[in-house]
Each structure stands twice: as C-alpha cells, then as structure tokens.
Short mmCIF file of C-alpha atoms and ligand atoms in Angstrom, two decimals:
data_model
loop_
_atom_site.label_atom_id
_atom_site.label_comp_id
_atom_site.label_asym_id
_atom_site.label_seq_id
_atom_site.Cartn_x
_atom_site.Cartn_y
_atom_site.Cartn_z
CA MET A 1 49.24 116.67 161.95
CA ILE A 2 46.08 114.94 160.86
CA PRO A 3 42.66 116.51 161.51
CA GLU A 4 41.50 113.49 163.56
CA PHE A 5 44.01 114.39 166.30
CA SER A 6 41.81 117.37 167.20
CA ASN A 7 39.03 114.98 168.28
CA PRO A 8 38.27 115.48 171.99
CA SER A 9 38.93 111.78 172.69
CA VAL A 10 42.59 112.04 171.67
CA CYS A 11 45.28 112.32 174.36
CA MET A 12 49.04 112.15 173.83
CA LYS A 13 51.88 112.52 176.26
CA ASP A 14 54.34 113.45 173.53
CA PRO A 15 52.70 114.68 170.29
CA GLN A 16 56.10 115.48 168.76
CA ARG A 17 57.15 111.85 169.16
CA VAL A 18 53.93 110.72 167.47
CA GLN A 19 54.61 113.09 164.61
CA ASP A 20 58.19 111.84 164.22
CA ILE A 21 57.10 108.18 164.17
CA MET A 22 54.33 108.84 161.67
CA GLU A 23 56.62 110.82 159.37
CA SER A 24 59.23 108.11 159.50
CA MET A 25 56.65 105.40 158.74
CA ALA A 26 55.06 107.41 155.90
CA LYS A 27 58.48 107.99 154.37
CA ALA A 28 59.28 104.26 154.48
CA GLY A 29 56.04 103.54 152.60
CA SER A 30 52.96 101.44 153.18
CA ASN A 31 54.71 98.32 151.89
CA THR A 32 56.84 98.39 155.06
CA VAL A 33 53.86 98.57 157.41
CA GLN A 34 52.01 95.85 159.33
CA VAL A 35 49.08 96.29 161.72
CA ILE A 36 48.68 94.27 164.91
CA SER A 37 45.40 94.70 166.72
CA ASP A 38 43.63 93.28 169.71
CA PHE A 39 39.99 92.28 169.10
CA ASP A 40 37.63 92.64 172.08
CA MET A 41 37.01 96.24 173.02
CA THR A 42 39.57 97.40 170.44
CA LEU A 43 38.02 96.45 167.11
CA THR A 44 34.66 95.94 168.79
CA ARG A 45 32.68 98.55 170.69
CA PHE A 46 32.85 98.72 174.47
CA ALA A 47 29.36 100.19 174.75
CA TYR A 48 26.41 101.22 172.62
CA ASN A 49 23.70 103.58 173.88
CA GLY A 50 25.13 103.28 177.38
CA LYS A 51 24.96 99.50 177.42
CA ARG A 52 28.06 97.30 177.53
CA CYS A 53 28.77 95.31 174.38
CA PRO A 54 29.86 91.68 174.67
CA THR A 55 33.34 90.21 174.30
CA CYS A 56 33.78 86.94 172.34
CA HIS A 57 33.35 85.05 175.59
CA ASN A 58 30.27 87.05 176.56
CA ILE A 59 28.62 86.21 173.22
CA LEU A 60 28.58 82.59 174.36
CA ASP A 61 27.97 83.40 178.04
CA ASN A 62 24.76 85.25 177.11
CA SER A 63 23.54 82.77 174.52
CA ASP A 64 21.09 79.88 174.57
CA LEU A 65 24.03 77.53 174.10
CA VAL A 66 24.72 77.57 177.83
CA SER A 67 22.35 76.53 180.61
CA GLU A 68 20.94 79.00 183.15
CA GLU A 69 23.13 77.48 185.85
CA CYS A 70 26.24 77.84 183.72
CA LYS A 71 25.28 81.45 182.85
CA GLU A 72 25.23 82.25 186.56
CA GLN A 73 28.60 80.65 187.09
CA LEU A 74 30.14 82.52 184.15
CA LYS A 75 28.62 85.78 185.40
CA GLU A 76 30.11 85.15 188.82
CA LEU A 77 33.51 84.63 187.24
CA LEU A 78 33.15 87.85 185.26
CA ASP A 79 32.12 89.79 188.38
CA THR A 80 35.09 88.38 190.28
CA TYR A 81 37.86 88.62 187.71
CA TYR A 82 37.03 91.57 185.43
CA PRO A 83 37.56 94.10 188.25
CA ILE A 84 40.97 92.47 188.79
CA GLU A 85 41.78 92.70 185.07
CA ILE A 86 41.25 96.47 185.04
CA ASP A 87 42.68 97.21 188.51
CA CYS A 88 45.81 99.25 187.85
CA SER A 89 46.76 99.33 191.54
CA ARG A 90 47.74 95.65 191.44
CA PRO A 91 50.96 94.59 189.71
CA VAL A 92 50.72 92.37 186.63
CA ASP A 93 52.63 89.48 188.24
CA GLU A 94 50.00 89.36 190.96
CA LYS A 95 47.11 89.50 188.46
CA LEU A 96 48.56 87.01 185.97
CA PRO A 97 47.78 83.76 187.84
CA LEU A 98 44.27 85.06 188.55
CA MET A 99 43.70 85.73 184.85
CA VAL A 100 44.85 82.18 184.03
CA GLU A 101 42.36 80.99 186.65
CA TRP A 102 39.54 83.00 185.03
CA TRP A 103 40.16 81.76 181.48
CA THR A 104 40.71 78.17 182.64
CA LYS A 105 37.51 78.06 184.70
CA ALA A 106 35.44 79.74 181.97
CA HIS A 107 36.75 77.41 179.26
CA ALA A 108 36.05 74.35 181.43
CA LEU A 109 32.46 75.54 181.93
CA LEU A 110 31.99 76.17 178.20
CA VAL A 111 33.33 72.70 177.36
CA GLN A 112 30.80 71.14 179.77
CA GLN A 113 27.99 72.73 177.75
CA ARG A 114 28.65 70.58 174.68
CA ILE A 115 28.41 73.60 172.40
CA LYS A 116 27.84 72.76 168.74
CA LYS A 117 29.99 74.34 166.03
CA ASP A 118 26.93 74.72 163.78
CA HIS A 119 25.28 77.03 166.28
CA LEU A 120 28.05 79.60 166.53
CA ALA A 121 27.05 81.66 163.50
CA LEU A 122 23.53 82.13 164.83
CA VAL A 123 24.57 83.20 168.34
CA VAL A 124 26.99 85.71 166.84
CA ARG A 125 24.22 87.06 164.57
CA GLU A 126 21.83 87.38 167.50
CA SER A 127 24.40 88.97 169.83
CA ASP A 128 24.94 92.67 170.57
CA ALA A 129 28.58 92.53 169.42
CA MET A 130 29.46 95.44 167.16
CA LEU A 131 32.61 96.42 165.37
CA ARG A 132 33.52 100.04 166.03
CA ASP A 133 32.18 102.69 163.65
CA GLY A 134 34.57 103.08 160.74
CA TYR A 135 35.36 99.36 160.65
CA GLN A 136 34.53 99.05 156.96
CA LEU A 137 37.05 101.68 155.94
CA PHE A 138 39.60 100.20 158.33
CA PHE A 139 39.40 96.62 157.01
CA ASP A 140 38.89 97.57 153.35
CA HIS A 141 41.69 100.11 153.35
CA LEU A 142 44.20 97.65 154.78
CA HIS A 143 43.10 95.06 152.24
CA GLU A 144 43.30 97.45 149.30
CA HIS A 145 46.83 98.44 150.29
CA SER A 146 47.85 94.82 150.97
CA ILE A 147 48.83 95.69 154.53
CA PRO A 148 48.81 92.58 156.73
CA LEU A 149 46.50 92.75 159.73
CA LEU A 150 47.22 90.45 162.64
CA ILE A 151 44.32 90.14 165.06
CA PHE A 152 45.80 88.96 168.33
CA SER A 153 43.09 88.10 170.81
CA ALA A 154 42.68 86.43 174.16
CA GLY A 155 39.05 85.97 173.13
CA ILE A 156 37.80 83.04 171.05
CA GLY A 157 39.10 82.71 167.48
CA ASP A 158 36.02 80.94 166.09
CA ILE A 159 33.75 83.67 167.44
CA LEU A 160 35.80 86.66 166.38
CA GLU A 161 36.22 85.27 162.87
CA GLU A 162 32.45 84.91 162.67
CA VAL A 163 31.90 88.51 163.82
CA ILE A 164 34.25 89.75 161.10
CA ARG A 165 32.84 87.40 158.47
CA GLN A 166 29.27 88.50 159.17
CA ALA A 167 30.41 92.11 158.77
CA LYS A 168 31.80 91.04 155.36
CA VAL A 169 35.31 92.31 156.06
CA PHE A 170 37.21 89.06 156.64
CA HIS A 171 39.73 89.74 153.88
CA PRO A 172 42.72 87.54 152.97
CA ASN A 173 45.25 89.98 154.47
CA ILE A 174 44.04 88.97 157.97
CA ASN A 175 45.76 86.50 160.29
CA VAL A 176 44.42 85.59 163.71
CA PHE A 177 46.20 84.43 166.86
CA SER A 178 43.59 83.45 169.41
CA ASN A 179 42.04 80.64 171.41
CA TYR A 180 40.40 78.27 168.95
CA MET A 181 37.78 75.70 169.85
CA ASP A 182 38.44 72.02 169.31
CA PHE A 183 35.37 70.10 168.14
CA ASP A 184 34.90 66.33 168.09
CA ASP A 185 33.73 64.39 165.03
CA CYS A 186 30.12 65.28 165.83
CA GLY A 187 30.96 69.01 165.91
CA VAL A 188 30.69 69.27 169.69
CA LEU A 189 33.14 71.43 171.66
CA ARG A 190 35.54 69.19 173.56
CA ALA A 191 38.46 71.52 174.42
CA PHE A 192 40.36 74.59 173.37
CA LYS A 193 43.35 74.12 171.09
CA GLY A 194 46.97 74.91 171.84
CA GLU A 195 48.46 77.18 174.47
CA LEU A 196 45.97 79.40 176.25
CA ILE A 197 46.19 83.09 175.33
CA HIS A 198 45.06 85.33 178.16
CA ILE A 199 45.32 89.02 178.72
CA TYR A 200 48.89 88.99 180.07
CA ASN A 201 50.74 86.39 178.00
CA LYS A 202 50.56 87.93 174.55
CA ARG A 203 54.37 88.15 174.58
CA GLU A 204 54.65 84.34 174.85
CA GLY A 205 51.95 83.95 172.18
CA ALA A 206 53.88 86.24 169.86
CA LEU A 207 57.13 84.33 170.38
CA LEU A 208 55.40 81.00 169.73
CA ASN A 209 54.33 82.28 166.33
CA SER A 210 57.74 83.42 165.14
CA GLY A 211 57.08 82.04 161.64
CA HIS A 212 54.40 84.66 161.04
CA PHE A 213 56.72 87.50 161.94
CA GLU A 214 59.55 85.96 159.94
CA GLU A 215 57.35 86.19 156.83
CA LEU A 216 56.71 89.86 157.55
CA ARG A 217 60.36 90.71 157.99
CA ALA A 218 60.16 93.28 155.19
CA ARG A 219 57.57 95.22 157.23
CA PRO A 220 59.45 96.67 160.20
CA ASN A 221 56.93 99.48 160.80
CA VAL A 222 54.11 98.54 163.14
CA LEU A 223 50.79 100.10 164.00
CA LEU A 224 49.63 98.46 167.24
CA MET A 225 46.10 98.83 168.63
CA GLY A 226 44.86 97.60 171.98
CA ASP A 227 42.69 98.36 174.98
CA SER A 228 44.67 96.64 177.72
CA LEU A 229 48.22 97.18 178.94
CA GLY A 230 48.75 93.47 178.14
CA ASP A 231 48.21 94.31 174.46
CA LEU A 232 51.46 96.29 174.41
CA ASN A 233 53.36 92.98 174.11
CA MET A 234 51.60 91.85 170.93
CA ALA A 235 54.45 93.10 168.76
CA ASP A 236 57.19 91.37 170.77
CA GLY A 237 57.74 88.86 167.95
CA VAL A 238 58.27 91.50 165.24
CA GLN A 239 61.70 91.13 163.70
CA ASP A 240 64.04 94.07 163.11
CA MET A 241 61.38 96.56 164.18
CA GLU A 242 62.05 100.12 163.06
CA ASN A 243 59.05 102.09 164.24
CA ILE A 244 56.02 101.28 166.33
CA LEU A 245 53.02 103.53 166.87
CA LYS A 246 50.76 102.36 169.68
CA ILE A 247 47.12 103.40 169.85
CA GLY A 248 45.28 102.52 173.05
CA PHE A 249 41.54 102.62 173.67
CA LEU A 250 40.80 103.63 177.26
CA ASN A 251 37.23 102.45 177.72
CA ASP A 252 36.73 101.90 181.43
CA LYS A 253 38.07 103.27 184.75
CA VAL A 254 39.31 106.29 182.84
CA GLU A 255 40.53 108.51 185.66
CA GLU A 256 42.39 105.74 187.50
CA ARG A 257 44.11 104.41 184.41
CA LYS A 258 44.71 107.46 182.24
CA GLN A 259 48.25 108.16 183.39
CA SER A 260 49.44 104.59 182.90
CA TYR A 261 47.88 104.51 179.43
CA LEU A 262 49.51 107.83 178.52
CA ASP A 263 52.85 106.45 179.74
CA SER A 264 52.64 103.35 177.56
CA TYR A 265 50.50 104.15 174.50
CA ASP A 266 51.57 106.92 172.09
CA ILE A 267 47.96 107.87 171.37
CA VAL A 268 45.22 107.26 173.95
CA LEU A 269 41.59 107.38 172.81
CA VAL A 270 39.34 108.07 175.78
CA LYS A 271 35.83 106.66 175.53
CA ASP A 272 36.04 106.76 171.75
CA GLU A 273 33.78 104.12 170.19
CA THR A 274 35.12 104.65 166.68
CA LEU A 275 38.05 103.75 164.45
CA VAL A 276 38.15 107.33 163.13
CA VAL A 277 41.60 108.05 164.57
CA PRO A 278 43.27 104.78 163.46
CA ASN A 279 41.72 105.34 160.02
CA GLY A 280 43.16 108.86 159.91
CA VAL A 281 46.59 107.49 160.80
CA LEU A 282 46.32 104.78 158.13
CA LEU A 283 45.29 107.29 155.46
CA TYR A 284 48.33 109.35 156.36
CA LEU A 285 50.61 106.31 156.09
CA THR A 286 49.32 105.16 152.69
O1 LIG B 301 40.47 90.21 172.30
P1 LIG B 301 40.97 90.42 173.71
O2 LIG B 301 42.39 89.98 173.87
O3 LIG B 301 40.71 91.80 174.17
O4 LIG B 301 40.06 89.43 174.61
C1 LIG B 301 40.15 89.39 175.98
C2 LIG B 301 38.97 89.97 176.71
O5 LIG B 301 38.01 88.95 176.97
C3 LIG B 301 39.40 90.51 178.05
O6 LIG B 301 39.44 91.90 178.05
C4 LIG B 301 38.39 89.95 179.07
O7 LIG B 301 37.71 90.96 179.79
C5 LIG B 301 37.40 89.19 178.21
N1 LIG B 301 37.03 87.88 178.84
C6 LIG B 301 35.70 87.58 179.04
N2 LIG B 301 35.35 86.36 179.58
C7 LIG B 301 36.29 85.46 179.92
C8 LIG B 301 37.65 85.75 179.71
C9 LIG B 301 37.98 86.98 179.15
O8 LIG B 301 34.84 88.41 178.71
N3 LIG B 301 35.93 84.31 180.43
MG1 LIG B 302 40.75 93.77 174.37
#
C-alpha cells in the first residue's frame, strides 16, 4: 500500500482492514482528519544507542531539581510500578489502583521538592529526552495541512510542551491534555492541576474534555498513536467517528505483549524508534 509498510518493524493482523480504513480516510480528505497521540514513548524515543530515554517524569526524577534522597524514592517507585504497568498477565482493573498509587506518590514527592517553574526549560535542555526520528516532518506536515494534533499524555504537560518547544515544532494546531503543574506566586510547584491523568483513565480524561471534540466534529476520521493499551481509549470522546486507524509502538516486553498489541492496534511497530511509518500514512492521507 505504502512503501513504509515493508519496513521490518511493521506488523499487522489484518492488512486488508488497514488498507480499507486508509482508503476511506484518504477519500474523505485531509480536512476530515484529526490526529490523537500519546507523548512518552510514542512521540519520544524509548531508547537511543541501547540506553533508555526518559519520560516527562524521568526528566525531573533525574534532574538537579530533586534531592538525592528523593531521587532514590522516585527510582524505587519506578522499579516497583513500571513492571506492573507493562505486565500483560494482570488485568487492567487490578493494575489501575496501583497506577493511581504510583502517580499520586510520585507527584507528592515532586511537590515536596519545591521545584521552580523557571528551571524547567534548563532541565529539559540538559535531559536525554528525544523526539523520534522524523518528528520534524510529522509536526510540520500536520501544521501545513491544518490537521489538529491532540497530544494526550499521562506525563507532565509543562515538560512535554517544553520538549516540543525546544525542538521548534510546537505549532498552533496542537492541543495538549496532560497533568499540568500548579505554581504559587513565587513560581514554586505546589500541586498538580485538575483531575489526574494516568495510564488507564484516558477514557475519563477524553470525556471530561468534550468541548475539544465538539469543535472537531467535522473531523470524524482519526489517526491514533500510542505505546500502551491504555492509549486506545484516547479517542473515546470523538464525536460521530467514521474511521479510526490505530498505530501502536511496541517498545518493551515484545514477545509477551505482541499478540495483545496485534489484537488491539491496526498497525504495530516493533522496536521502531522512528515516525517513518506514521509519516508515510499521513502523506498518503493528504
Ligand atoms: O505520555 P504518556 O501517557 O505515555 O505518559 C505516561 C508514562 O509516564 C507511562 O508510560 C509511565 O511509565 C511514565 N511514568 C513515569 N513516572 C511516573 C509516572 C509515569 O515515568 N511517576
Ligand atoms: Mg506512552
């Protein structure tokens, strides 16, 4: 269909279905399309030269903005809860309260550190966070074609915006749903705003933001991108959906999780650190 589908990273359970969805979306035209993407480990790289890249949270966890003692505590949380996040042998309803526990404990620790808003740009600049190869084409192409991009992240909104801004691709067609920091009058972190978004409540987050989807009513064709099975619910607020094409990055625990990813994502990209395939799909649709 498109040359990028011959890449060795690409797996599909039903290529014919993918072709049908793409043809239907291309026929409807790019002015009917919206893109909804996760951030951490979807728009950003999972690894570079064999080394793990940080999530929004990890950018802070690894920075000078938190004390050594706090670093250890955050690392302990990561070592406890990340294996649970990616364990596909445990049902979501069992994992959900544990994920709430992780986010809540981590946010409480970060708040204790009295992090200053002014310091965020520097820690992002000094971090190892990287957008996936092909990001420039991805962001610029969506902007040029006036296709709205919703970044829906259980990470930290202030941090992810900074990553995108520093890469010079934070265009006006982007909206973000995420956990935003609440700073006091002196610019010191005092809490996180609004309802917590964690890995398994993106459906609730989507429904809370119904106004956004109402505005995009004329765009019933959705390209969804994620790296977790929880990301599949990001489009639950889309109104009058006609087609949805789901692209999933399978970064970790590949053998254990491949079947469940193939069952739920239309296109699965195995250990693919690039946006080459999503870009190929977008070029086809526009
Ligand atoms: O953008 P996205 O929704 O992917 O952000 C969530 C990611 O943040 C999760 O995959 C989780 O592993 C990571 N996380 C973290 N530290 C925390 C909480 C979540 O690295 N304290
Ligand atoms: Mg993610």
